[in-house]
Amino acid sequence: MPIAAAANENMANLSNVLVYSAMAVYTLAFLAHIAEWVFGSRSAVARTAAAITTEAKAATAAAGQGAQGGGGTAVLDRPKVVTRAVAGGRDVPDGPGAAGTSEKGDVFGRIAVSLTVLAFLLHAGGVLTRALSVERAPWGNMYEFSTTFGMVVVAVYLGLLVARKNVRWLGLPLVTTILLDLGLAVSVLYTDSDQLVPALHSYWLWIHVSCAIISGASLWVGAAATLFYLFRNGYEERLEQGYVGTDGLNRLLAELPADGRKAARFKAKLAKGTDSFVMRLPSAATLDKFAYRINATVFPLWTFTIIAGAIWAEAAWGRYWGWDPKEVWSFITWVAYATYLHARATAGWKGRKAAYIALFAFATYIFNYYGVNIFVTGKHSYAGV
């Protein structure tokens, strides 16, 4: 086995500078995205919502007149089935995007994307120089995993933009998450650049952990889309009933009993502060389909991650499976996403129910990383924080 090289302090320090520089530029991108949303044309979006409401009411009225106008044989109409949160269940167009129809908002959005690209390059440079400082894969501990994970999340987002996918609405939550991720990494999880224990000196480190990082980064995108889907779906349900806008929400609150249905009243009050943003997102059907495609595409890679980990465990510890906490929670995550994919194909479990399963599945991934690594002792704890 080759002797591990000593850490190159100059490269390690350069890596730290690049990571901090990336955080500074991500902060500027965050502010630009805030401006993009603020300058978004709320008046234009409100007119769009009003037009959709008018069209829905007109279609309902026309259907009623057609049923009354028919003579002769009496026809029993099939009872109307209201399907909640099913992709394609509503004929609602996508929102206009974060900037709405505001030219100034669009300019800030483009600036935000440009800053995100610059921050990504600095971020990637920080990860690369960290690897060069010890001549190994840059994900041997929680600090390195976190910085690489954040870089790959941004890479997935930028890749979707290059593929001309409508995902600029994801920019603000993306840079917010990356800033939290890097902030936690440099303040709590930081570990000096150093060599790893002998068990990690294997080519499986490149294969197994890189697949885990790519899977997690992609699953984050799916989870973010799922969360926004839940907000957008609730908005569209109220849109059908006319409970949108300040007047509509005030009417909804007035109709709810003051001493009961606290959850419904809380949702209505929350909608007052979020509807102006939620109405600019893609439709619930679009978000649901997007999240499903991401999760379904990444699921085989996560499956391979677990298999690769088992093969590496056999080579390092002499057994494929030992009920180590990391192994157990990786399998729990796999089962949760398998349940989600099955639910999406099962009648009665699509929409909100499946979305909750998807969010639970991603929560197990996050706990597997932070919770198991920090609070649970196992064979994967040798790298420390």
mmCIF file of C-alpha atoms in Angstrom:
data_model
loop_
_atom_site.group_PDB
_atom_site.id
_atom_site.type_symbol
_atom_site.label_atom_id
_atom_site.label_comp_id
_atom_site.label_asym_id
_atom_site.label_seq_id
_atom_site.Cartn_x
_atom_site.Cartn_y
_atom_site.Cartn_z
ATOM 1 C CA MET A 1 0.000 0.000 0.000
ATOM 2 C CA PRO A 2 1.450 3.416 -0.900
ATOM 3 C CA ILE A 3 2.425 5.686 1.971
ATOM 4 C CA ALA A 4 -0.129 8.479 2.473
ATOM 5 C CA ALA A 5 1.171 11.912 1.632
ATOM 6 C CA ALA A 6 1.370 14.593 4.313
ATOM 7 C CA ALA A 7 -1.174 17.374 4.067
ATOM 8 C CA ASN A 8 -0.182 20.338 1.917
ATOM 9 C CA GLU A 9 -0.968 23.262 4.219
ATOM 10 C CA ASN A 10 -0.832 25.836 1.421
ATOM 11 C CA MET A 11 -3.450 23.955 -0.586
ATOM 12 C CA ALA A 12 -5.559 23.437 2.534
ATOM 13 C CA ASN A 13 -5.489 27.151 3.338
ATOM 14 C CA LEU A 14 -6.328 28.029 -0.267
ATOM 15 C CA SER A 15 -9.287 25.662 -0.050
ATOM 16 C CA ASN A 16 -10.567 27.483 3.024
ATOM 17 C CA VAL A 17 -10.218 30.862 1.311
ATOM 18 C CA LEU A 18 -12.107 29.634 -1.750
ATOM 19 C CA VAL A 19 -14.927 28.177 0.353
ATOM 20 C CA TYR A 20 -15.319 31.443 2.294
ATOM 21 C CA SER A 21 -15.206 33.385 -0.978
ATOM 22 C CA ALA A 22 -17.910 31.145 -2.398
ATOM 23 C CA MET A 23 -20.047 31.838 0.675
ATOM 24 C CA ALA A 24 -19.659 35.580 0.119
ATOM 25 C CA VAL A 25 -20.778 35.300 -3.511
ATOM 26 C CA TYR A 26 -23.641 32.953 -2.577
ATOM 27 C CA THR A 27 -24.775 35.678 -0.173
ATOM 28 C CA LEU A 28 -24.850 38.195 -3.030
ATOM 29 C CA ALA A 29 -26.824 35.681 -5.115
ATOM 30 C CA PHE A 30 -29.229 35.277 -2.192
ATOM 31 C CA LEU A 31 -29.820 39.033 -2.064
ATOM 32 C CA ALA A 32 -30.301 39.176 -5.844
ATOM 33 C CA HIS A 33 -32.891 36.384 -5.667
ATOM 34 C CA ILE A 34 -34.680 38.246 -2.870
ATOM 35 C CA ALA A 35 -34.829 41.290 -5.139
ATOM 36 C CA GLU A 36 -36.092 39.105 -7.992
ATOM 37 C CA TRP A 37 -39.045 37.921 -5.920
ATOM 38 C CA VAL A 38 -39.744 41.361 -4.437
ATOM 39 C CA PHE A 39 -39.770 43.094 -7.804
ATOM 40 C CA GLY A 40 -41.917 40.333 -9.280
ATOM 41 C CA SER A 41 -45.045 41.809 -10.791
ATOM 42 C CA ARG A 42 -47.690 40.989 -8.206
ATOM 43 C CA SER A 43 -50.350 42.945 -10.037
ATOM 44 C CA ALA A 44 -49.832 40.909 -13.203
ATOM 45 C CA VAL A 45 -49.932 37.671 -11.227
ATOM 46 C CA ALA A 46 -53.114 38.773 -9.503
ATOM 47 C CA ARG A 47 -54.712 39.418 -12.891
ATOM 48 C CA THR A 48 -53.665 35.940 -13.977
ATOM 49 C CA ALA A 49 -55.279 34.387 -10.898
ATOM 50 C CA ALA A 50 -58.451 36.399 -11.477
ATOM 51 C CA ALA A 51 -58.578 35.282 -15.098
ATOM 52 C CA ILE A 52 -58.193 31.638 -14.090
ATOM 53 C CA THR A 53 -60.990 31.993 -11.535
ATOM 54 C CA THR A 54 -63.277 33.613 -14.115
ATOM 55 C CA GLU A 55 -62.594 30.870 -16.661
ATOM 56 C CA ALA A 56 -63.288 28.148 -14.092
ATOM 57 C CA LYS A 57 -66.607 29.717 -13.114
ATOM 58 C CA ALA A 58 -67.594 30.171 -16.768
ATOM 59 C CA ALA A 59 -66.790 26.541 -17.539
ATOM 60 C CA THR A 60 -68.861 25.378 -14.569
ATOM 61 C CA ALA A 61 -71.815 27.554 -15.618
ATOM 62 C CA ALA A 62 -71.648 26.303 -19.210
ATOM 63 C CA ALA A 63 -71.614 22.699 -18.040
ATOM 64 C CA GLY A 64 -74.687 23.332 -15.886
ATOM 65 C CA GLN A 65 -76.618 24.930 -18.729
ATOM 66 C CA GLY A 66 -75.760 22.036 -21.036
ATOM 67 C CA ALA A 67 -77.094 19.509 -18.535
ATOM 68 C CA GLN A 68 -80.362 21.435 -18.102
ATOM 69 C CA GLY A 69 -80.886 22.039 -21.811
ATOM 70 C CA GLY A 70 -80.952 18.361 -22.791
ATOM 71 C CA GLY A 71 -84.454 16.904 -23.241
ATOM 72 C CA GLY A 72 -85.943 13.452 -23.686
ATOM 73 C CA THR A 73 -84.182 10.607 -21.994
ATOM 74 C CA ALA A 74 -83.108 11.305 -18.457
ATOM 75 C CA VAL A 75 -79.428 10.677 -17.899
ATOM 76 C CA LEU A 76 -77.912 10.034 -14.520
ATOM 77 C CA ASP A 77 -74.659 11.938 -14.383
ATOM 78 C CA ARG A 78 -71.711 10.311 -12.665
ATOM 79 C CA PRO A 79 -71.077 11.994 -9.317
ATOM 80 C CA LYS A 80 -68.307 14.546 -9.535
ATOM 81 C CA VAL A 81 -65.088 13.234 -8.067
ATOM 82 C CA VAL A 82 -62.728 15.831 -6.690
ATOM 83 C CA THR A 83 -59.219 14.418 -6.860
ATOM 84 C CA ARG A 84 -56.772 16.304 -4.699
ATOM 85 C CA ALA A 85 -53.190 16.842 -5.735
ATOM 86 C CA VAL A 86 -53.145 14.566 -8.752
ATOM 87 C CA ALA A 87 -50.905 15.673 -11.583
ATOM 88 C CA GLY A 88 -53.081 16.761 -14.456
ATOM 89 C CA GLY A 89 -56.159 16.914 -12.231
ATOM 90 C CA ARG A 90 -56.579 20.633 -12.782
ATOM 91 C CA ASP A 91 -56.248 22.700 -15.903
ATOM 92 C CA VAL A 92 -54.154 25.376 -14.203
ATOM 93 C CA PRO A 93 -51.232 26.959 -16.056
ATOM 94 C CA ASP A 94 -47.790 27.408 -14.541
ATOM 95 C CA GLY A 95 -47.111 30.626 -12.685
ATOM 96 C CA PRO A 96 -45.050 33.323 -14.392
ATOM 97 C CA GLY A 97 -41.944 32.629 -12.333
ATOM 98 C CA ALA A 98 -40.169 34.439 -9.532
ATOM 99 C CA ALA A 99 -39.850 37.691 -11.483
ATOM 100 C CA GLY A 100 -43.458 37.671 -12.665
ATOM 101 C CA THR A 101 -43.664 40.046 -15.606
ATOM 102 C CA SER A 102 -41.301 42.591 -14.071
ATOM 103 C CA GLU A 103 -38.303 43.419 -16.236
ATOM 104 C CA LYS A 104 -36.396 44.620 -13.196
ATOM 105 C CA GLY A 105 -37.180 41.370 -11.393
ATOM 106 C CA ASP A 106 -35.972 39.392 -14.398
ATOM 107 C CA VAL A 107 -32.708 41.353 -14.432
ATOM 108 C CA PHE A 108 -32.129 40.590 -10.767
ATOM 109 C CA GLY A 109 -32.905 36.931 -11.459
ATOM 110 C CA ARG A 110 -30.306 36.797 -14.222
ATOM 111 C CA ILE A 111 -27.783 38.498 -11.953
ATOM 112 C CA ALA A 112 -28.547 35.945 -9.240
ATOM 113 C CA VAL A 113 -27.916 33.044 -11.630
ATOM 114 C CA SER A 114 -24.648 34.615 -12.803
ATOM 115 C CA LEU A 115 -23.504 35.059 -9.204
ATOM 116 C CA THR A 116 -24.482 31.470 -8.467
ATOM 117 C CA VAL A 117 -22.293 30.291 -11.352
ATOM 118 C CA LEU A 118 -19.368 32.338 -10.023
ATOM 119 C CA ALA A 119 -19.923 31.027 -6.489
ATOM 120 C CA PHE A 120 -20.087 27.480 -7.844
ATOM 121 C CA LEU A 121 -16.707 27.874 -9.553
ATOM 122 C CA LEU A 122 -15.160 29.152 -6.318
ATOM 123 C CA HIS A 123 -16.897 26.376 -4.410
ATOM 124 C CA ALA A 124 -15.606 23.728 -6.822
ATOM 125 C CA GLY A 125 -12.121 25.214 -6.519
ATOM 126 C CA GLY A 126 -12.335 24.879 -2.737
ATOM 127 C CA VAL A 127 -13.329 21.225 -3.009
ATOM 128 C CA LEU A 128 -10.606 20.505 -5.580
ATOM 129 C CA THR A 129 -7.801 22.167 -3.600
ATOM 130 C CA ARG A 130 -8.945 20.295 -0.478
ATOM 131 C CA ALA A 131 -8.509 17.064 -2.435
ATOM 132 C CA LEU A 132 -5.101 18.134 -3.745
ATOM 133 C CA SER A 133 -3.941 19.045 -0.236
ATOM 134 C CA VAL A 134 -4.030 15.370 0.789
ATOM 135 C CA GLU A 135 -4.133 13.684 -2.637
ATOM 136 C CA ARG A 136 -7.352 11.772 -1.992
ATOM 137 C CA ALA A 137 -11.112 12.042 -2.461
ATOM 138 C CA PRO A 138 -12.440 15.234 -0.801
ATOM 139 C CA TRP A 139 -15.161 13.540 1.245
ATOM 140 C CA GLY A 140 -13.405 11.725 4.071
ATOM 141 C CA ASN A 141 -15.217 13.474 6.948
ATOM 142 C CA MET A 142 -18.402 15.445 7.595
ATOM 143 C CA TYR A 143 -16.846 18.805 6.688
ATOM 144 C CA GLU A 144 -15.638 17.546 3.333
ATOM 145 C CA PHE A 145 -18.861 15.652 2.650
ATOM 146 C CA SER A 146 -20.916 18.781 3.407
ATOM 147 C CA THR A 147 -18.890 21.065 1.151
ATOM 148 C CA THR A 148 -18.918 18.538 -1.692
ATOM 149 C CA PHE A 149 -22.624 17.861 -1.183
ATOM 150 C CA GLY A 150 -23.413 21.572 -1.489
ATOM 151 C CA MET A 151 -21.308 21.838 -4.629
ATOM 152 C CA VAL A 152 -23.155 18.938 -6.275
ATOM 153 C CA VAL A 153 -26.570 20.396 -5.349
ATOM 154 C CA VAL A 154 -25.625 23.604 -7.149
ATOM 155 C CA ALA A 155 -24.271 21.580 -10.078
ATOM 156 C CA VAL A 156 -27.611 19.755 -10.408
ATOM 157 C CA TYR A 157 -29.489 23.072 -10.360
ATOM 158 C CA LEU A 158 -27.213 24.690 -12.945
ATOM 159 C CA GLY A 159 -27.399 21.553 -15.080
ATOM 160 C CA LEU A 160 -31.197 21.808 -15.127
ATOM 161 C CA LEU A 161 -30.915 25.457 -16.157
ATOM 162 C CA VAL A 162 -28.519 24.544 -18.964
ATOM 163 C CA ALA A 163 -31.047 21.912 -20.057
ATOM 164 C CA ARG A 164 -33.582 24.777 -20.259
ATOM 165 C CA LYS A 165 -35.775 23.449 -17.474
ATOM 166 C CA ASN A 166 -38.036 25.926 -15.720
ATOM 167 C CA VAL A 167 -36.291 25.803 -12.340
ATOM 168 C CA ARG A 168 -35.209 29.380 -11.627
ATOM 169 C CA TRP A 169 -37.859 29.457 -8.909
ATOM 170 C CA LEU A 170 -35.543 27.025 -7.092
ATOM 171 C CA GLY A 171 -32.731 29.571 -6.917
ATOM 172 C CA LEU A 172 -33.678 31.256 -3.644
ATOM 173 C CA PRO A 173 -34.205 28.089 -1.563
ATOM 174 C CA LEU A 174 -31.082 26.638 -3.191
ATOM 175 C CA VAL A 175 -28.659 29.395 -2.184
ATOM 176 C CA THR A 176 -30.313 29.592 1.245
ATOM 177 C CA THR A 177 -29.696 25.880 1.785
ATOM 178 C CA ILE A 178 -26.118 26.111 0.503
ATOM 179 C CA LEU A 179 -25.333 29.003 2.836
ATOM 180 C CA LEU A 180 -26.720 27.033 5.789
ATOM 181 C CA ASP A 181 -24.824 23.934 4.691
ATOM 182 C CA LEU A 182 -21.491 25.723 4.299
ATOM 183 C CA GLY A 183 -22.029 27.828 7.403
ATOM 184 C CA LEU A 184 -22.543 24.678 9.472
ATOM 185 C CA ALA A 185 -19.580 23.030 7.771
ATOM 186 C CA VAL A 186 -17.061 25.800 8.489
ATOM 187 C CA SER A 187 -18.320 26.627 11.997
ATOM 188 C CA VAL A 188 -19.250 23.236 13.510
ATOM 189 C CA LEU A 189 -18.035 20.412 11.276
ATOM 190 C CA TYR A 190 -14.643 21.777 10.230
ATOM 191 C CA THR A 191 -11.755 19.309 10.365
ATOM 192 C CA ASP A 192 -8.153 20.046 9.427
ATOM 193 C CA SER A 193 -6.975 18.547 6.175
ATOM 194 C CA ASP A 194 -5.402 15.202 7.005
ATOM 195 C CA GLN A 195 -5.098 11.599 5.893
ATOM 196 C CA LEU A 196 -7.730 8.974 6.637
ATOM 197 C CA VAL A 197 -7.698 5.798 8.688
ATOM 198 C CA PRO A 198 -6.545 2.670 6.771
ATOM 199 C CA ALA A 199 -10.107 1.346 6.363
ATOM 200 C CA LEU A 200 -10.905 4.252 4.060
ATOM 201 C CA HIS A 201 -7.924 3.782 1.768
ATOM 202 C CA SER A 202 -9.883 2.069 -0.973
ATOM 203 C CA TYR A 203 -11.164 2.866 -4.431
ATOM 204 C CA TRP A 204 -14.629 2.199 -3.012
ATOM 205 C CA LEU A 205 -14.342 5.557 -1.251
ATOM 206 C CA TRP A 206 -14.541 7.180 -4.667
ATOM 207 C CA ILE A 207 -17.420 4.996 -5.833
ATOM 208 C CA HIS A 208 -19.619 4.546 -2.762
ATOM 209 C CA VAL A 209 -19.435 8.037 -1.244
ATOM 210 C CA SER A 210 -19.608 9.883 -4.558
ATOM 211 C CA CYS A 211 -22.821 8.016 -5.396
ATOM 212 C CA ALA A 212 -24.212 8.897 -1.958
ATOM 213 C CA ILE A 213 -23.419 12.579 -2.536
ATOM 214 C CA ILE A 214 -24.932 12.687 -6.033
ATOM 215 C CA SER A 215 -28.014 10.821 -4.817
ATOM 216 C CA GLY A 216 -28.504 13.141 -1.852
ATOM 217 C CA ALA A 217 -28.002 16.287 -3.916
ATOM 218 C CA SER A 218 -30.581 15.163 -6.462
ATOM 219 C CA LEU A 219 -32.997 14.037 -3.749
ATOM 220 C CA TRP A 220 -32.734 17.527 -2.222
ATOM 221 C CA VAL A 221 -34.025 18.969 -5.500
ATOM 222 C CA GLY A 222 -36.890 16.479 -5.454
ATOM 223 C CA ALA A 223 -37.699 17.289 -1.827
ATOM 224 C CA ALA A 224 -37.708 21.036 -2.488
ATOM 225 C CA ALA A 225 -40.066 20.563 -5.439
ATOM 226 C CA THR A 226 -42.306 18.353 -3.280
ATOM 227 C CA LEU A 227 -42.490 20.957 -0.517
ATOM 228 C CA PHE A 228 -43.418 23.693 -2.978
ATOM 229 C CA TYR A 229 -45.951 21.333 -4.533
ATOM 230 C CA LEU A 230 -47.801 21.130 -1.224
ATOM 231 C CA PHE A 231 -48.021 24.925 -1.000
ATOM 232 C CA ARG A 232 -49.043 25.283 -4.632
ATOM 233 C CA ASN A 233 -51.636 22.522 -4.379
ATOM 234 C CA GLY A 234 -53.276 24.238 -1.420
ATOM 235 C CA TYR A 235 -53.317 27.491 -3.363
ATOM 236 C CA GLU A 236 -54.971 25.865 -6.371
ATOM 237 C CA GLU A 237 -57.627 24.254 -4.178
ATOM 238 C CA ARG A 238 -58.507 27.663 -2.774
ATOM 239 C CA LEU A 239 -58.329 29.153 -6.257
ATOM 240 C CA GLU A 240 -61.108 26.841 -7.404
ATOM 241 C CA GLN A 241 -63.233 28.021 -4.487
ATOM 242 C CA GLY A 242 -62.403 31.701 -4.926
ATOM 243 C CA TYR A 243 -60.445 31.946 -1.665
ATOM 244 C CA VAL A 244 -57.401 33.736 -3.060
ATOM 245 C CA GLY A 245 -56.190 37.280 -2.696
ATOM 246 C CA THR A 246 -56.764 39.460 0.348
ATOM 247 C CA ASP A 247 -60.536 39.607 -0.105
ATOM 248 C CA GLY A 248 -60.885 35.872 -0.704
ATOM 249 C CA LEU A 249 -58.777 34.933 2.319
ATOM 250 C CA ASN A 250 -60.625 37.410 4.534
ATOM 251 C CA ARG A 251 -63.883 35.814 3.413
ATOM 252 C CA LEU A 252 -62.481 32.359 4.176
ATOM 253 C CA LEU A 253 -61.431 33.450 7.661
ATOM 254 C CA ALA A 254 -64.858 34.978 8.262
ATOM 255 C CA GLU A 255 -66.550 31.721 7.280
ATOM 256 C CA LEU A 256 -64.406 29.612 9.595
ATOM 257 C CA PRO A 257 -65.623 29.343 13.203
ATOM 258 C CA ALA A 258 -63.590 31.549 15.515
ATOM 259 C CA ASP A 259 -63.396 28.930 18.265
ATOM 260 C CA GLY A 260 -62.650 25.901 16.089
ATOM 261 C CA ARG A 261 -60.656 24.583 13.152
ATOM 262 C CA LYS A 262 -57.465 26.215 14.359
ATOM 263 C CA ALA A 263 -55.402 24.413 11.730
ATOM 264 C CA ALA A 264 -57.573 25.765 8.914
ATOM 265 C CA ARG A 265 -57.402 29.291 10.317
ATOM 266 C CA PHE A 266 -53.631 29.022 10.643
ATOM 267 C CA LYS A 267 -53.334 27.890 7.021
ATOM 268 C CA ALA A 268 -55.507 30.782 5.857
ATOM 269 C CA LYS A 269 -53.399 33.296 7.788
ATOM 270 C CA LEU A 270 -50.217 31.716 6.446
ATOM 271 C CA ALA A 271 -51.596 31.947 2.906
ATOM 272 C CA LYS A 272 -51.940 35.715 3.302
ATOM 273 C CA GLY A 273 -48.190 35.977 3.512
ATOM 274 C CA THR A 274 -47.269 33.303 0.966
ATOM 275 C CA ASP A 275 -49.850 33.457 -1.830
ATOM 276 C CA SER A 276 -48.064 36.271 -3.645
ATOM 277 C CA PHE A 277 -45.049 33.975 -3.928
ATOM 278 C CA VAL A 278 -46.801 30.629 -4.381
ATOM 279 C CA MET A 279 -48.901 31.869 -7.302
ATOM 280 C CA ARG A 280 -45.704 32.476 -9.259
ATOM 281 C CA LEU A 281 -44.541 28.859 -8.956
ATOM 282 C CA PRO A 282 -45.197 26.207 -11.613
ATOM 283 C CA SER A 283 -48.549 24.483 -11.299
ATOM 284 C CA ALA A 284 -49.022 21.716 -8.732
ATOM 285 C CA ALA A 285 -49.179 19.158 -11.535
ATOM 286 C CA THR A 286 -45.866 20.385 -12.954
ATOM 287 C CA LEU A 287 -44.139 20.348 -9.559
ATOM 288 C CA ASP A 288 -45.520 16.914 -8.733
ATOM 289 C CA LYS A 289 -44.320 15.476 -12.031
ATOM 290 C CA PHE A 290 -40.911 17.143 -11.698
ATOM 291 C CA ALA A 291 -40.361 15.819 -8.165
ATOM 292 C CA TYR A 292 -41.448 12.320 -9.171
ATOM 293 C CA ARG A 293 -39.103 12.220 -12.142
ATOM 294 C CA ILE A 294 -36.151 13.356 -10.022
ATOM 295 C CA ASN A 295 -36.825 10.817 -7.278
ATOM 296 C CA ALA A 296 -37.531 7.971 -9.706
ATOM 297 C CA THR A 297 -34.359 8.716 -11.683
ATOM 298 C CA VAL A 298 -32.118 8.844 -8.605
ATOM 299 C CA PHE A 299 -33.604 5.820 -6.821
ATOM 300 C CA PRO A 300 -31.519 3.247 -8.787
ATOM 301 C CA LEU A 301 -28.361 5.225 -7.956
ATOM 302 C CA TRP A 302 -29.235 5.172 -4.249
ATOM 303 C CA THR A 303 -29.831 1.430 -4.572
ATOM 304 C CA PHE A 304 -26.354 1.041 -6.072
ATOM 305 C CA THR A 305 -24.930 3.205 -3.259
ATOM 306 C CA ILE A 306 -26.166 0.705 -0.678
ATOM 307 C CA ILE A 307 -24.905 -2.257 -2.715
ATOM 308 C CA ALA A 308 -21.490 -0.618 -3.160
ATOM 309 C CA GLY A 309 -21.339 0.056 0.563
ATOM 310 C CA ALA A 310 -22.054 -3.603 1.303
ATOM 311 C CA ILE A 311 -19.276 -4.740 -1.053
ATOM 312 C CA TRP A 312 -16.837 -2.289 0.567
ATOM 313 C CA ALA A 313 -17.914 -3.471 4.044
ATOM 314 C CA GLU A 314 -17.083 -7.043 3.091
ATOM 315 C CA ALA A 315 -13.652 -5.980 1.883
ATOM 316 C CA ALA A 316 -12.933 -3.825 4.952
ATOM 317 C CA TRP A 317 -14.662 -5.703 7.789
ATOM 318 C CA GLY A 318 -15.279 -9.168 6.406
ATOM 319 C CA ARG A 319 -19.094 -8.983 6.203
ATOM 320 C CA TYR A 320 -21.585 -7.477 3.775
ATOM 321 C CA TRP A 321 -24.119 -6.419 6.388
ATOM 322 C CA GLY A 322 -23.722 -5.942 10.135
ATOM 323 C CA TRP A 323 -26.702 -3.801 11.168
ATOM 324 C CA ASP A 324 -24.448 -0.808 11.666
ATOM 325 C CA PRO A 325 -26.577 2.343 12.310
ATOM 326 C CA LYS A 326 -25.476 3.892 8.999
ATOM 327 C CA GLU A 327 -26.399 0.717 7.128
ATOM 328 C CA VAL A 328 -29.763 0.498 8.848
ATOM 329 C CA TRP A 329 -30.732 4.103 8.138
ATOM 330 C CA SER A 330 -29.533 3.869 4.545
ATOM 331 C CA PHE A 331 -31.887 0.936 4.130
ATOM 332 C CA ILE A 332 -34.701 2.845 5.867
ATOM 333 C CA THR A 333 -34.196 5.659 3.359
ATOM 334 C CA TRP A 334 -34.331 3.130 0.525
ATOM 335 C CA VAL A 335 -37.566 1.622 1.856
ATOM 336 C CA ALA A 336 -39.117 5.085 2.292
ATOM 337 C CA TYR A 337 -38.387 6.087 -1.302
ATOM 338 C CA ALA A 338 -39.535 2.689 -2.572
ATOM 339 C CA THR A 339 -42.792 3.259 -0.684
ATOM 340 C CA TYR A 340 -43.119 6.697 -2.270
ATOM 341 C CA LEU A 341 -42.610 5.341 -5.787
ATOM 342 C CA HIS A 342 -45.140 2.592 -5.116
ATOM 343 C CA ALA A 343 -47.605 5.131 -3.698
ATOM 344 C CA ARG A 344 -47.316 7.269 -6.837
ATOM 345 C CA ALA A 345 -48.520 4.265 -8.847
ATOM 346 C CA THR A 346 -51.336 3.377 -6.455
ATOM 347 C CA ALA A 347 -54.828 4.856 -6.747
ATOM 348 C CA GLY A 348 -55.772 6.882 -3.705
ATOM 349 C CA TRP A 349 -52.187 7.497 -2.647
ATOM 350 C CA LYS A 350 -51.131 10.025 -5.233
ATOM 351 C CA GLY A 351 -50.815 13.710 -4.535
ATOM 352 C CA ARG A 352 -50.528 14.919 -0.962
ATOM 353 C CA LYS A 353 -50.185 11.485 0.623
ATOM 354 C CA ALA A 354 -47.313 10.531 -1.665
ATOM 355 C CA ALA A 355 -45.717 13.954 -1.140
ATOM 356 C CA TYR A 356 -45.677 13.468 2.620
ATOM 357 C CA ILE A 357 -43.970 10.100 2.129
ATOM 358 C CA ALA A 358 -41.352 11.727 -0.122
ATOM 359 C CA LEU A 359 -40.589 14.390 2.489
ATOM 360 C CA PHE A 360 -40.350 11.729 5.194
ATOM 361 C CA ALA A 361 -37.954 9.767 2.974
ATOM 362 C CA PHE A 362 -35.676 12.776 2.526
ATOM 363 C CA ALA A 363 -35.840 13.447 6.272
ATOM 364 C CA THR A 364 -34.456 9.945 6.851
ATOM 365 C CA TYR A 365 -31.572 10.760 4.496
ATOM 366 C CA ILE A 366 -30.781 13.929 6.458
ATOM 367 C CA PHE A 367 -30.996 12.110 9.785
ATOM 368 C CA ASN A 368 -28.775 9.371 8.411
ATOM 369 C CA TYR A 369 -26.136 12.001 7.717
ATOM 370 C CA TYR A 370 -26.344 14.402 10.658
ATOM 371 C CA GLY A 371 -28.110 12.377 13.331
ATOM 372 C CA VAL A 372 -26.348 9.055 12.900
ATOM 373 C CA ASN A 373 -22.903 10.595 12.340
ATOM 374 C CA ILE A 374 -23.074 12.904 15.365
ATOM 375 C CA PHE A 375 -25.246 11.138 17.924
ATOM 376 C CA VAL A 376 -24.963 7.418 17.152
ATOM 377 C CA THR A 377 -21.793 5.369 17.548
ATOM 378 C CA GLY A 378 -20.984 2.865 14.835
ATOM 379 C CA LYS A 379 -18.333 1.714 12.410
ATOM 380 C CA HIS A 380 -18.925 4.827 10.305
ATOM 381 C CA SER A 381 -17.939 7.077 13.225
ATOM 382 C CA TYR A 382 -14.190 6.706 12.820
ATOM 383 C CA ALA A 383 -13.879 9.812 10.644
ATOM 384 C CA GLY A 384 -15.283 11.953 13.459
ATOM 385 C CA VAL A 385 -16.941 15.291 12.760
#
